[in-house]
Coordinates of C-alpha atoms in Angstrom, one line a residue:
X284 CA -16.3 17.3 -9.4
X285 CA -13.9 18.1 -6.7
X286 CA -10.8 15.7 -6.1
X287 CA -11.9 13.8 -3.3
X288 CA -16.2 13.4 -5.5
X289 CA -14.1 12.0 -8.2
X290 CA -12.1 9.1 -6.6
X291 CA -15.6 8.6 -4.0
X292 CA -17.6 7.9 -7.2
X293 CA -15.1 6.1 -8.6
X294 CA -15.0 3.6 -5.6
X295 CA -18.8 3.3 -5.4
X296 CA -18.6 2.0 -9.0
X297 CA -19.7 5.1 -11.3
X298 CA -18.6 7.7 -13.7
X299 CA -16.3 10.5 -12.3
X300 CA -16.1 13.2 -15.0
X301 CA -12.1 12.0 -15.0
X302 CA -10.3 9.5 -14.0
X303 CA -8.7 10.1 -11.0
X304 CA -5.4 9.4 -10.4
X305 CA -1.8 10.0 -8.2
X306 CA 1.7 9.5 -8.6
X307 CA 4.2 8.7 -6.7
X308 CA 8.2 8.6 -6.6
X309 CA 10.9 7.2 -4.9
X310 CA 13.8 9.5 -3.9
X311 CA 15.7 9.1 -6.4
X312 CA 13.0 9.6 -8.8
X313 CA 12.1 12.6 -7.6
X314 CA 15.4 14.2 -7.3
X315 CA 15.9 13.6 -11.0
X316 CA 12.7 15.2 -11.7
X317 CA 13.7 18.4 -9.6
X318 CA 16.6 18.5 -11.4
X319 CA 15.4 18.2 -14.6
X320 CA 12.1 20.2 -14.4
X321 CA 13.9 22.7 -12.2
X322 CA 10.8 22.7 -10.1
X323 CA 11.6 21.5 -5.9
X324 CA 7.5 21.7 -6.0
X325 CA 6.8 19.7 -9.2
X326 CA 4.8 17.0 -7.3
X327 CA 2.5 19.5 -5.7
X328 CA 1.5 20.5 -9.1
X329 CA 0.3 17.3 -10.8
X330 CA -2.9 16.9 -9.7
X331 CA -2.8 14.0 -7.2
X332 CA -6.4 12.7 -5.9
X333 CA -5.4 10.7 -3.6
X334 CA -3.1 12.3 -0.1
X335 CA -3.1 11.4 3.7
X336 CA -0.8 10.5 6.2
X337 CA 0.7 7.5 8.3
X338 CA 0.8 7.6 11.9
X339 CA 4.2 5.8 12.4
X340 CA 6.8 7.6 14.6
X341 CA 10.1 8.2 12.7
X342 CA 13.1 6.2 12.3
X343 CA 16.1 7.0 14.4
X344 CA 19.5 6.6 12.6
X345 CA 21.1 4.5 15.1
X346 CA 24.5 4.0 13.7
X347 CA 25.5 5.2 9.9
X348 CA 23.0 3.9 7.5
X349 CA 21.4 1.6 10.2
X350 CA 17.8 3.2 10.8
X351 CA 15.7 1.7 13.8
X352 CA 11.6 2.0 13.6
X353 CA 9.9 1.8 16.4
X354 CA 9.3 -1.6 16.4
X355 CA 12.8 -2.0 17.5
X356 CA 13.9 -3.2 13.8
X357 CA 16.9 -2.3 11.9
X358 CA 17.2 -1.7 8.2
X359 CA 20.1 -0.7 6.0
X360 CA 19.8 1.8 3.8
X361 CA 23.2 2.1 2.6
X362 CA 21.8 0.9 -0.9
X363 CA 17.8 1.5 -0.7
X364 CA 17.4 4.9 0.9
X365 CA 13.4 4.2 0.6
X366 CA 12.8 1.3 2.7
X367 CA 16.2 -0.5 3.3
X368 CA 17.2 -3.9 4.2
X369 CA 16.3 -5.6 7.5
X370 CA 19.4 -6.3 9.8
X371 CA 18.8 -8.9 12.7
X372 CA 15.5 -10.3 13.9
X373 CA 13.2 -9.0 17.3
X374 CA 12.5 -12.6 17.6
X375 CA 15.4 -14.8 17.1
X376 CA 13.0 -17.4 18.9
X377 CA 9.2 -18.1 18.2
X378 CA 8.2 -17.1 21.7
X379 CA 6.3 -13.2 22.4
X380 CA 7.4 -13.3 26.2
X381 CA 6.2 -10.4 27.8
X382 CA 6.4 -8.1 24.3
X383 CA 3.7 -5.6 23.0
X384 CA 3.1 -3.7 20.3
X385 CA 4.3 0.2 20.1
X386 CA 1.6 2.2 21.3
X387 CA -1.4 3.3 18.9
X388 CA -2.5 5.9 21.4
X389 CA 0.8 7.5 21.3
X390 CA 0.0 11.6 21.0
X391 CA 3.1 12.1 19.3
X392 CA 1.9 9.8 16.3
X393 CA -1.7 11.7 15.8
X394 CA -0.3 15.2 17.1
X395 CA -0.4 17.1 13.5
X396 CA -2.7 14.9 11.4
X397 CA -5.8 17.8 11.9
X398 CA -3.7 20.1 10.5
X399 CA -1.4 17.9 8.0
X400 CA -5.1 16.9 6.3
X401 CA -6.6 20.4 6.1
X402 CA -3.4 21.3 4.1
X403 CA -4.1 18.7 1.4
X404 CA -7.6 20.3 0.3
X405 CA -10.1 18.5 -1.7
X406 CA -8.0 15.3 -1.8
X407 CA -9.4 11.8 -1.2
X408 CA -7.6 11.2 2.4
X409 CA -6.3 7.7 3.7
X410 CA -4.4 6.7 6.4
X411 CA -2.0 4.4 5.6
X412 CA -1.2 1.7 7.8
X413 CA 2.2 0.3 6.6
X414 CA 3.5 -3.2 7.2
X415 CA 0.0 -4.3 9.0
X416 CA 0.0 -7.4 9.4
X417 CA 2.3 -10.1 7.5
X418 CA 4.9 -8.2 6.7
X419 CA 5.1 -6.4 10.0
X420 CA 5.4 -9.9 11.7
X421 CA 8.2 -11.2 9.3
X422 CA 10.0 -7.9 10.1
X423 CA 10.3 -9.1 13.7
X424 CA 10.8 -12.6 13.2
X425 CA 12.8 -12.9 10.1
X426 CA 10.7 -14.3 6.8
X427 CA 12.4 -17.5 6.6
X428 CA 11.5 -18.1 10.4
X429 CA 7.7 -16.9 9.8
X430 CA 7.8 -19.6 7.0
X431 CA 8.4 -22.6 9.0
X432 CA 6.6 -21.0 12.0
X433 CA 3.2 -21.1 10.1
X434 CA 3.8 -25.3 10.2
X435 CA 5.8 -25.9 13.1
X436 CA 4.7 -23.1 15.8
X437 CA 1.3 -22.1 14.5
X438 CA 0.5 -20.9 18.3
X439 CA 2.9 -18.6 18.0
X440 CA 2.0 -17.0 14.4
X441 CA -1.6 -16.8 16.0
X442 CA -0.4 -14.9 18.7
X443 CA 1.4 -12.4 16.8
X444 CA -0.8 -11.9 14.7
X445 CA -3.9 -11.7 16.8
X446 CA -1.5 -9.1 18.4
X447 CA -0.7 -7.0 15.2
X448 CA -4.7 -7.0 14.3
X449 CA -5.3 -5.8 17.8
X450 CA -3.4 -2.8 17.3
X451 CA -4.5 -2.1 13.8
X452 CA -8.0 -1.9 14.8
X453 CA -7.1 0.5 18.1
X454 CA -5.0 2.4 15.0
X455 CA -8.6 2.8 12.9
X456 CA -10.8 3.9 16.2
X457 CA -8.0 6.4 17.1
X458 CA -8.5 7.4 13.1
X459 CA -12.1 7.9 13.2
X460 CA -11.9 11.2 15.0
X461 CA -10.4 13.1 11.9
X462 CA -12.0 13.6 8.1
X463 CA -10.5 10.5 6.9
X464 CA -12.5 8.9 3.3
X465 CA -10.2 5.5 4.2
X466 CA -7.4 3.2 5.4
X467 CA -5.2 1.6 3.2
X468 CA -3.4 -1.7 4.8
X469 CA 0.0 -2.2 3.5
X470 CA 0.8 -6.3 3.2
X471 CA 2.8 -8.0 0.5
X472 CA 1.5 -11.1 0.2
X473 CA 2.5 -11.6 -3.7
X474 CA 5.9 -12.6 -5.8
X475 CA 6.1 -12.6 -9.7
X476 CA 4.5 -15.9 -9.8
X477 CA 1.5 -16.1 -7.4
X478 CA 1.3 -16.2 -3.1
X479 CA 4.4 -16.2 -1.3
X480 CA 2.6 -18.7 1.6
X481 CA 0.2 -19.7 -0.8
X482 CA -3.3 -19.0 -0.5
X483 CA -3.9 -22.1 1.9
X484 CA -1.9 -20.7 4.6
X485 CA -3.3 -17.5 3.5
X486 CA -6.5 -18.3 4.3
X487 CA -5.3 -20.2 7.8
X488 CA -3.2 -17.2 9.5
X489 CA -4.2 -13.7 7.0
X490 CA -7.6 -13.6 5.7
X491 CA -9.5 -13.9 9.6
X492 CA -7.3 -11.1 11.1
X493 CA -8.4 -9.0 7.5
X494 CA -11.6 -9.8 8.3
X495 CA -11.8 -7.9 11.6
X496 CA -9.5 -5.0 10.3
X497 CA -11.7 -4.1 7.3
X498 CA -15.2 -4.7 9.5
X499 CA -13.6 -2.0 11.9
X500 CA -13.1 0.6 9.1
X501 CA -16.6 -0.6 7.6
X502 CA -17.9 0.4 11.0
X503 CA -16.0 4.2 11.0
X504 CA -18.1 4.7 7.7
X505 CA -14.6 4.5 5.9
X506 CA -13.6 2.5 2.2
X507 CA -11.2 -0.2 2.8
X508 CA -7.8 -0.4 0.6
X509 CA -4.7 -2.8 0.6
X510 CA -1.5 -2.6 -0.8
X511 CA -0.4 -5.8 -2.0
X512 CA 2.5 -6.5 -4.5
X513 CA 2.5 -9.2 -6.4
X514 CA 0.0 -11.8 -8.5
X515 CA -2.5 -12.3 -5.6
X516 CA -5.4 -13.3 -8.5
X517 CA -6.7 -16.4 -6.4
X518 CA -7.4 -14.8 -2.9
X519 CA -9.3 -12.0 -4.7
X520 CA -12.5 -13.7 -4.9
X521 CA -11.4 -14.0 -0.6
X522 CA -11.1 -10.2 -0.5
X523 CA -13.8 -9.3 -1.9
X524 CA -16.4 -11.3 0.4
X525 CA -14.3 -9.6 3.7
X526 CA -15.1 -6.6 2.0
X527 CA -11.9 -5.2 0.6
X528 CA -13.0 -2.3 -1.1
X529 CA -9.9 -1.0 -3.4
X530 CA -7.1 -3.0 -4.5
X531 CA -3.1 -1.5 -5.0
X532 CA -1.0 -1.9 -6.9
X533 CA -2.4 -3.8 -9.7
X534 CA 0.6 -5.0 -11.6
X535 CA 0.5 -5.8 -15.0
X536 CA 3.8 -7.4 -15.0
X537 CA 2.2 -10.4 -12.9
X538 CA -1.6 -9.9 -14.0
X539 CA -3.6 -9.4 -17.0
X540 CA -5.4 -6.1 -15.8
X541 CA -7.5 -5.7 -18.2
X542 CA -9.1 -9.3 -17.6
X543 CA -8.7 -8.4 -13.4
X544 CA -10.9 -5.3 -14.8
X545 CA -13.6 -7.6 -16.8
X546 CA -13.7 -10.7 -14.0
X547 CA -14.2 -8.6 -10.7
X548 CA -14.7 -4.9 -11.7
X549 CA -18.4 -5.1 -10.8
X550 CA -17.1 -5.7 -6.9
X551 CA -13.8 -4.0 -6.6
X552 CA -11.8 -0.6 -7.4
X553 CA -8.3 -1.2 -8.2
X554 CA -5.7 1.8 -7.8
X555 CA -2.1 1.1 -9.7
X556 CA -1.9 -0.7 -13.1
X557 CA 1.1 1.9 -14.8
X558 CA 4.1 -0.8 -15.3
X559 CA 7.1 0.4 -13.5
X560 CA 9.1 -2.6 -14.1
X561 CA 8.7 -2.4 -18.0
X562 CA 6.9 0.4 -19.3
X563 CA 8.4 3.3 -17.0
X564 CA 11.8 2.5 -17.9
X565 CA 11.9 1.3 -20.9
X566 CA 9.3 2.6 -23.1
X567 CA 9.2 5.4 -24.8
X568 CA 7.2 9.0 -24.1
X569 CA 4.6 8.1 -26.7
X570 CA 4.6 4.7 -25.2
X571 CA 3.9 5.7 -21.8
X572 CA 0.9 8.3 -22.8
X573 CA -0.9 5.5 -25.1
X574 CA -1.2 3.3 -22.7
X575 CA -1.9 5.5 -19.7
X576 CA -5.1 6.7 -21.8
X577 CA -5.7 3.2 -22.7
X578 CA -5.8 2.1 -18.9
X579 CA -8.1 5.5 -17.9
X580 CA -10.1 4.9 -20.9
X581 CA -11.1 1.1 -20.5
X582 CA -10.4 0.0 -17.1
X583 CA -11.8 3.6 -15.8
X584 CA -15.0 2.9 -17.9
X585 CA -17.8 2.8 -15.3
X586 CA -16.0 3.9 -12.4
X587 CA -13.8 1.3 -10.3
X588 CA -10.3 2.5 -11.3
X589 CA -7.7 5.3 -10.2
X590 CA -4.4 5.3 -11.6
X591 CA -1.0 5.2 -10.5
X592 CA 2.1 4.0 -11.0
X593 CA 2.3 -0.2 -10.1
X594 CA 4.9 1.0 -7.1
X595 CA 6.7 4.4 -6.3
X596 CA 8.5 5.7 -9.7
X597 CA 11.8 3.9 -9.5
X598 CA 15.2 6.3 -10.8
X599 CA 16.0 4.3 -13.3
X600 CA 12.4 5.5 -15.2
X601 CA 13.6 8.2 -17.8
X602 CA 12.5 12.3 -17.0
X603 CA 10.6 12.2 -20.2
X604 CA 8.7 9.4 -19.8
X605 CA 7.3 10.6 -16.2
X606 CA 6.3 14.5 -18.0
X607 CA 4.7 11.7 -20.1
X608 CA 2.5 10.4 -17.9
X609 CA 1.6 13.6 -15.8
X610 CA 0.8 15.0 -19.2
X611 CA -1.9 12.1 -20.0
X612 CA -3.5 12.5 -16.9
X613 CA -3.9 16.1 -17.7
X614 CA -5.1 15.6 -20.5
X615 CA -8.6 14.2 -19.8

Protein backbone atom coordinates (compact mmCIF):
# COMPACT_ATOMS: atom_id res chain seq x y z
CA UNK A 1 0.00 0.00 0.00
CA UNK A 2 1.25 3.39 -0.89
CA UNK A 3 1.50 6.15 1.94
CA UNK A 4 -1.44 8.08 1.23
CA UNK A 5 -3.83 3.94 0.71
CA UNK A 6 -2.53 3.32 4.19
CA UNK A 7 -3.67 6.32 6.22
CA UNK A 8 -7.16 6.41 3.64
CA UNK A 9 -7.96 2.86 4.90
CA UNK A 10 -7.04 3.70 8.12
CA UNK A 11 -9.61 6.51 8.29
CA UNK A 12 -12.41 4.47 6.68
CA UNK A 13 -11.94 2.09 9.62
CA UNK A 14 -9.80 -1.01 8.12
CA UNK A 15 -6.62 -2.74 8.12
CA UNK A 16 -3.68 -0.89 6.41
CA UNK A 17 -0.83 -3.45 6.05
CA UNK A 18 1.01 -0.82 8.72
CA UNK A 19 0.24 1.59 10.80
CA UNK A 20 0.65 4.73 9.45
CA UNK A 21 2.15 7.32 11.13
CA UNK A 22 4.26 11.11 11.21
CA UNK A 23 6.37 12.88 13.36
CA UNK A 24 6.84 16.08 14.08
CA UNK A 25 9.40 18.47 15.89
CA UNK A 26 9.72 21.69 17.25
CA UNK A 27 12.79 23.78 16.41
CA UNK A 28 14.66 23.02 18.92
CA UNK A 29 13.99 19.47 18.59
CA UNK A 30 15.00 19.25 15.43
CA UNK A 31 18.19 21.14 15.64
CA UNK A 32 19.35 18.67 18.28
CA UNK A 33 18.49 15.87 16.01
CA UNK A 34 20.66 17.49 13.13
CA UNK A 35 23.24 17.72 15.35
CA UNK A 36 23.26 14.61 16.67
CA UNK A 37 22.42 12.43 13.66
CA UNK A 38 24.51 14.70 11.57
CA UNK A 39 21.83 14.46 9.00
CA UNK A 40 20.11 18.46 7.95
CA UNK A 41 17.57 15.88 6.00
CA UNK A 42 16.88 13.39 8.80
CA UNK A 43 13.08 14.23 8.83
CA UNK A 44 12.71 13.62 5.17
CA UNK A 45 13.79 10.14 5.74
CA UNK A 46 11.38 8.79 8.42
CA UNK A 47 8.66 7.84 6.62
CA UNK A 48 5.95 10.41 7.42
CA UNK A 49 2.32 9.56 5.98
CA UNK A 50 0.87 12.32 6.60
CA UNK A 51 2.29 16.06 4.67
CA UNK A 52 0.50 19.24 3.24
CA UNK A 53 0.50 22.75 3.62
CA UNK A 54 -1.19 25.88 5.22
CA UNK A 55 -2.19 28.69 3.35
CA UNK A 56 -1.38 31.52 5.90
CA UNK A 57 0.84 34.45 4.66
CA UNK A 58 4.05 34.70 6.75
CA UNK A 59 4.81 36.65 9.80
CA UNK A 60 6.63 39.82 9.46
CA UNK A 61 9.21 40.59 12.21
CA UNK A 62 8.05 43.90 13.15
CA UNK A 63 10.44 44.97 15.82
CA UNK A 64 13.12 42.32 17.42
CA UNK A 65 11.44 39.20 18.49
CA UNK A 66 7.88 40.83 17.95
CA UNK A 67 6.38 38.84 14.89
CA UNK A 68 3.02 40.26 13.39
CA UNK A 69 0.57 37.66 11.36
CA UNK A 70 -1.60 38.81 9.18
CA UNK A 71 -4.31 39.15 11.33
CA UNK A 72 -2.60 42.20 12.60
CA UNK A 73 -1.49 40.15 16.03
CA UNK A 74 1.72 40.32 17.69
CA UNK A 75 3.51 37.53 19.44
CA UNK A 76 6.84 37.33 21.25
CA UNK A 77 9.07 34.89 20.52
CA UNK A 78 11.87 35.89 22.47
CA UNK A 79 11.28 32.57 24.58
CA UNK A 80 8.97 30.28 22.18
CA UNK A 81 10.57 30.54 18.77
CA UNK A 82 7.50 28.16 17.58
CA UNK A 83 4.49 30.00 18.21
CA UNK A 84 5.29 32.83 20.76
CA UNK A 85 3.38 34.88 23.13
CA UNK A 86 0.55 37.22 22.21
CA UNK A 87 1.34 40.95 22.81
CA UNK A 88 -1.72 43.41 22.87
CA UNK A 89 -5.24 42.70 21.70
CA UNK A 90 -7.03 43.66 17.93
CA UNK A 91 -10.02 44.23 19.96
CA UNK A 92 -9.45 46.03 23.10
CA UNK A 93 -13.35 46.54 22.94
CA UNK A 94 -16.09 43.81 22.01
CA UNK A 95 -17.22 45.78 18.98
CA UNK A 96 -16.06 44.35 14.94
CA UNK A 97 -16.67 48.02 13.56
CA UNK A 98 -16.03 47.93 10.02
CA UNK A 99 -13.18 44.94 10.36
CA UNK A 100 -12.88 41.76 8.11
CA UNK A 101 -11.05 38.90 7.88
CA UNK A 102 -7.64 38.73 5.79
CA UNK A 103 -8.44 37.67 2.49
CA UNK A 104 -8.94 33.73 1.62
CA UNK A 105 -8.60 34.52 -2.08
CA UNK A 106 -5.32 36.04 -1.59
CA UNK A 107 -3.02 34.50 -4.71
CA UNK A 108 -0.10 34.88 -2.75
CA UNK A 109 -1.42 32.34 -0.12
CA UNK A 110 -2.40 29.50 -2.80
CA UNK A 111 0.45 30.53 -5.35
CA UNK A 112 2.91 27.31 -4.79
CA UNK A 113 0.55 24.74 -3.13
CA UNK A 114 0.27 22.71 -6.93
CA UNK A 115 3.74 22.37 -6.83
CA UNK A 116 4.54 22.23 -2.90
CA UNK A 117 1.99 18.98 -3.02
CA UNK A 118 3.47 17.25 -6.07
CA UNK A 119 6.78 17.42 -4.11
CA UNK A 120 5.46 15.39 -1.18
CA UNK A 121 4.58 12.10 -3.33
CA UNK A 122 2.41 9.43 -2.14
CA UNK A 123 1.67 11.28 1.21
CA UNK A 124 -1.85 11.66 2.71
CA UNK A 125 -2.20 15.64 2.00
CA UNK A 126 -4.14 18.15 4.37
CA UNK A 127 -4.47 21.56 4.52
CA UNK A 128 -4.20 22.80 7.65
CA UNK A 129 -6.15 25.56 8.78
CA UNK A 130 -4.54 26.92 12.01
CA UNK A 131 -6.23 28.90 14.74
CA UNK A 132 -9.84 28.45 12.96
CA UNK A 133 -12.02 29.38 14.93
CA UNK A 134 -11.73 29.76 18.93
CA UNK A 135 -8.42 30.32 19.20
CA UNK A 136 -8.19 32.65 16.27
CA UNK A 137 -10.96 34.86 17.94
CA UNK A 138 -9.19 34.96 21.47
CA UNK A 139 -6.01 35.97 19.53
CA UNK A 140 -7.76 39.15 18.55
CA UNK A 141 -9.71 39.84 21.54
CA UNK A 142 -7.51 38.65 24.34
CA UNK A 143 -8.76 35.09 26.13
CA UNK A 144 -9.83 36.61 29.29
CA UNK A 145 -12.05 39.15 27.24
CA UNK A 146 -13.57 36.20 24.98
CA UNK A 147 -14.36 34.66 28.48
CA UNK A 148 -16.64 37.10 29.74
CA UNK A 149 -17.79 38.05 26.23
CA UNK A 150 -19.42 34.59 25.78
CA UNK A 151 -21.90 35.91 28.95
CA UNK A 152 -21.91 39.47 28.68
CA UNK A 153 -21.65 40.36 24.84
CA UNK A 154 -22.74 37.08 23.23
CA UNK A 155 -23.80 39.28 19.97
CA UNK A 156 -20.53 40.04 19.57
CA UNK A 157 -18.87 36.36 20.00
CA UNK A 158 -21.62 35.50 17.36
CA UNK A 159 -20.42 37.93 15.08
CA UNK A 160 -16.94 36.93 15.13
CA UNK A 161 -17.39 33.94 14.90
CA UNK A 162 -19.95 33.66 12.24
CA UNK A 163 -17.13 35.85 10.61
CA UNK A 164 -14.09 33.37 11.22
CA UNK A 165 -16.50 30.29 9.94
CA UNK A 166 -17.26 32.44 6.83
CA UNK A 167 -13.78 32.58 5.85
CA UNK A 168 -12.88 29.07 6.74
CA UNK A 169 -15.40 27.66 4.48
CA UNK A 170 -14.32 30.29 1.43
CA UNK A 171 -10.58 28.71 2.71
CA UNK A 172 -11.98 24.86 1.86
CA UNK A 173 -13.81 25.97 -1.64
CA UNK A 174 -10.56 27.80 -2.69
CA UNK A 175 -8.88 24.17 -1.47
CA UNK A 176 -11.01 21.98 -3.48
CA UNK A 177 -9.16 22.89 -6.75
CA UNK A 178 -5.92 20.95 -5.66
CA UNK A 179 -5.37 16.89 -4.76
CA UNK A 180 -6.09 17.49 -1.26
CA UNK A 181 -7.34 13.83 0.92
CA UNK A 182 -8.36 16.60 3.93
CA UNK A 183 -8.51 19.69 6.10
CA UNK A 184 -7.36 19.64 9.45
CA UNK A 185 -8.94 22.62 11.80
CA UNK A 186 -6.65 23.74 14.42
CA UNK A 187 -8.74 24.83 17.80
CA UNK A 188 -7.69 24.17 21.39
CA UNK A 189 -10.57 23.84 23.14
CA UNK A 190 -8.92 21.50 26.07
CA UNK A 191 -6.66 22.08 29.46
CA UNK A 192 -5.26 19.13 31.64
CA UNK A 193 -8.58 18.83 33.29
CA UNK A 194 -11.43 18.96 30.85
CA UNK A 195 -13.07 22.19 28.42
CA UNK A 196 -11.61 25.43 28.90
CA UNK A 197 -15.43 27.15 28.29
CA UNK A 198 -16.89 24.06 29.25
CA UNK A 199 -18.85 22.07 26.94
CA UNK A 200 -22.14 24.22 27.58
CA UNK A 201 -20.68 27.17 26.05
CA UNK A 202 -19.15 24.84 23.74
CA UNK A 203 -22.04 23.69 22.38
CA UNK A 204 -23.71 27.58 22.44
CA UNK A 205 -20.82 29.56 20.32
CA UNK A 206 -18.28 26.31 18.72
CA UNK A 207 -20.07 23.23 17.82
CA UNK A 208 -22.79 25.16 15.06
CA UNK A 209 -19.94 27.11 13.24
CA UNK A 210 -18.03 23.24 13.21
CA UNK A 211 -20.99 22.04 11.90
CA UNK A 212 -20.94 24.21 8.70
CA UNK A 213 -16.97 23.92 8.41
CA UNK A 214 -16.88 20.12 8.39
CA UNK A 215 -20.29 19.90 5.96
CA UNK A 216 -18.26 22.11 3.55
CA UNK A 217 -15.18 19.72 3.41
CA UNK A 218 -17.83 16.69 3.48
CA UNK A 219 -19.11 18.41 0.32
CA UNK A 220 -15.37 18.74 -1.53
CA UNK A 221 -15.33 14.84 -1.01
CA UNK A 222 -12.50 15.53 1.72
CA UNK A 223 -11.98 13.68 5.51
CA UNK A 224 -12.43 16.16 8.22
CA UNK A 225 -9.61 16.47 11.12
CA UNK A 226 -9.17 18.77 14.28
CA UNK A 227 -6.47 19.55 16.25
CA UNK A 228 -7.49 19.93 19.79
CA UNK A 229 -5.24 19.80 22.90
CA UNK A 230 -6.42 18.97 25.82
CA UNK A 231 -9.15 16.35 27.60
CA UNK A 232 -12.15 17.20 25.33
CA UNK A 233 -13.76 13.43 26.24
CA UNK A 234 -17.41 14.91 26.72
CA UNK A 235 -17.95 16.88 23.39
CA UNK A 236 -16.70 13.78 21.44
CA UNK A 237 -19.93 12.10 21.35
CA UNK A 238 -20.75 16.11 19.73
CA UNK A 239 -18.07 15.67 17.16
CA UNK A 240 -18.77 12.76 15.99
CA UNK A 241 -22.57 13.39 15.04
CA UNK A 242 -21.14 16.84 13.00
CA UNK A 243 -19.10 14.46 11.40
CA UNK A 244 -15.56 15.01 12.58
CA UNK A 245 -13.72 12.40 10.98
CA UNK A 246 -10.12 12.23 12.72
CA UNK A 247 -9.25 13.41 16.05
CA UNK A 248 -5.42 15.14 17.04
CA UNK A 249 -3.66 14.91 19.31
CA UNK A 250 -4.97 12.28 21.50
CA UNK A 251 -3.15 12.90 24.72
CA UNK A 252 -2.62 10.39 27.06
CA UNK A 253 -1.59 12.61 29.76
CA UNK A 254 -5.34 13.92 29.98
CA UNK A 255 -7.14 10.73 28.46
CA UNK A 256 -7.15 7.06 28.91
CA UNK A 257 -6.45 6.30 25.03
CA UNK A 258 -6.87 3.08 25.05
CA UNK A 259 -10.53 3.35 26.57
CA UNK A 260 -10.99 6.65 23.92
CA UNK A 261 -9.98 3.64 21.38
CA UNK A 262 -12.59 0.95 22.83
CA UNK A 263 -15.66 3.67 23.51
CA UNK A 264 -15.63 5.55 20.04
CA UNK A 265 -13.17 3.73 17.71
CA UNK A 266 -16.03 2.23 15.72
CA UNK A 267 -16.89 6.21 14.61
CA UNK A 268 -13.65 8.00 14.74
CA UNK A 269 -9.75 7.87 13.73
CA UNK A 270 -7.61 9.44 16.21
CA UNK A 271 -4.02 10.72 15.02
CA UNK A 272 -1.42 11.48 18.17
CA UNK A 273 -1.44 9.33 21.34
CA UNK A 274 2.85 9.24 21.83
CA UNK A 275 3.16 11.22 25.40
CA UNK A 276 5.40 14.14 24.97
CA UNK A 277 4.85 15.47 28.30
CA UNK A 278 5.99 12.18 30.03
CA UNK A 279 7.17 9.55 27.89
CA UNK A 280 9.34 11.60 25.33
CA UNK A 281 11.36 13.13 27.94
CA UNK A 282 11.62 11.11 30.50
CA UNK A 283 11.43 7.56 29.55
CA UNK A 284 13.85 5.59 28.39
CA UNK A 285 14.71 4.22 24.52
CA UNK A 286 13.27 0.82 25.40
CA UNK A 287 10.46 2.67 27.06
CA UNK A 288 9.52 4.70 24.18
CA UNK A 289 9.69 1.69 21.50
CA UNK A 290 7.34 -0.61 23.91
CA UNK A 291 4.88 1.50 23.96
CA UNK A 292 4.93 3.00 20.55
CA UNK A 293 4.35 -0.81 19.34
CA UNK A 294 1.85 -1.14 22.02
CA UNK A 295 -0.20 1.99 20.70
CA UNK A 296 0.21 0.66 16.71
CA UNK A 297 -0.50 -2.74 17.87
CA UNK A 298 -3.86 -2.19 19.81
CA UNK A 299 -5.24 1.01 19.11
CA UNK A 300 -4.22 0.52 15.21
CA UNK A 301 -6.08 -2.88 15.33
CA UNK A 302 -8.85 -2.49 12.81
CA UNK A 303 -7.84 0.60 11.31
CA UNK A 304 -8.84 4.12 12.99
CA UNK A 305 -5.42 5.14 14.26
CA UNK A 306 -2.11 6.93 12.91
CA UNK A 307 0.48 7.79 15.21
CA UNK A 308 2.28 10.73 16.21
CA UNK A 309 3.72 12.40 18.76
CA UNK A 310 0.68 14.13 21.35
CA UNK A 311 2.24 17.79 20.09
CA UNK A 312 5.49 18.77 18.06
CA UNK A 313 8.61 16.88 19.74
CA UNK A 314 9.59 19.36 22.45
CA UNK A 315 13.84 19.91 22.99
CA UNK A 316 13.86 18.77 26.16
CA UNK A 317 12.91 14.94 24.65
CA UNK A 318 16.39 13.09 24.76
CA UNK A 319 18.12 12.18 20.89
CA UNK A 320 17.89 8.66 21.73
CA UNK A 321 14.60 8.41 22.63
CA UNK A 322 13.27 10.10 19.19
CA UNK A 323 15.87 7.35 16.97
CA UNK A 324 13.62 5.28 19.33
CA UNK A 325 10.63 5.95 18.11
CA UNK A 326 11.41 6.44 14.32
CA UNK A 327 12.94 2.99 14.71
CA UNK A 328 9.50 1.37 16.06
CA UNK A 329 7.66 2.76 13.32
CA UNK A 330 10.07 1.20 11.00
CA UNK A 331 9.88 -1.65 12.33
CA UNK A 332 6.36 -2.87 11.31
Amino acid sequence: MTKRQRVTAALRHKQPDLCPWSLSFTRGAQEKMVAYTGDPDFVAKIGNHVGGFSPRLPHVEVEPGIWADEWGARWDRTVDADIGTLVGHVFPEPRLGDWTPPDPHDPRRWATVAADLAAQGDQFLVMSVGFSLFERAWTLRGMENLFMDMVENPGFVDDLFDALCERNIAMVQEARRFDLDGVQFGDDWGQQQGMLMGPRLWRRFIRPRLERMYAAVHDAGRFVLIHSCGNITEVLPDLIEIGLDCFNPFQPEVMDVYAVKRGFGDRLSFFGGVSTQRLLPYGTPAQVKAEAHRLMTEIGRGGGYILAPAHAIPRDAPPENLVALIEAVNEQ
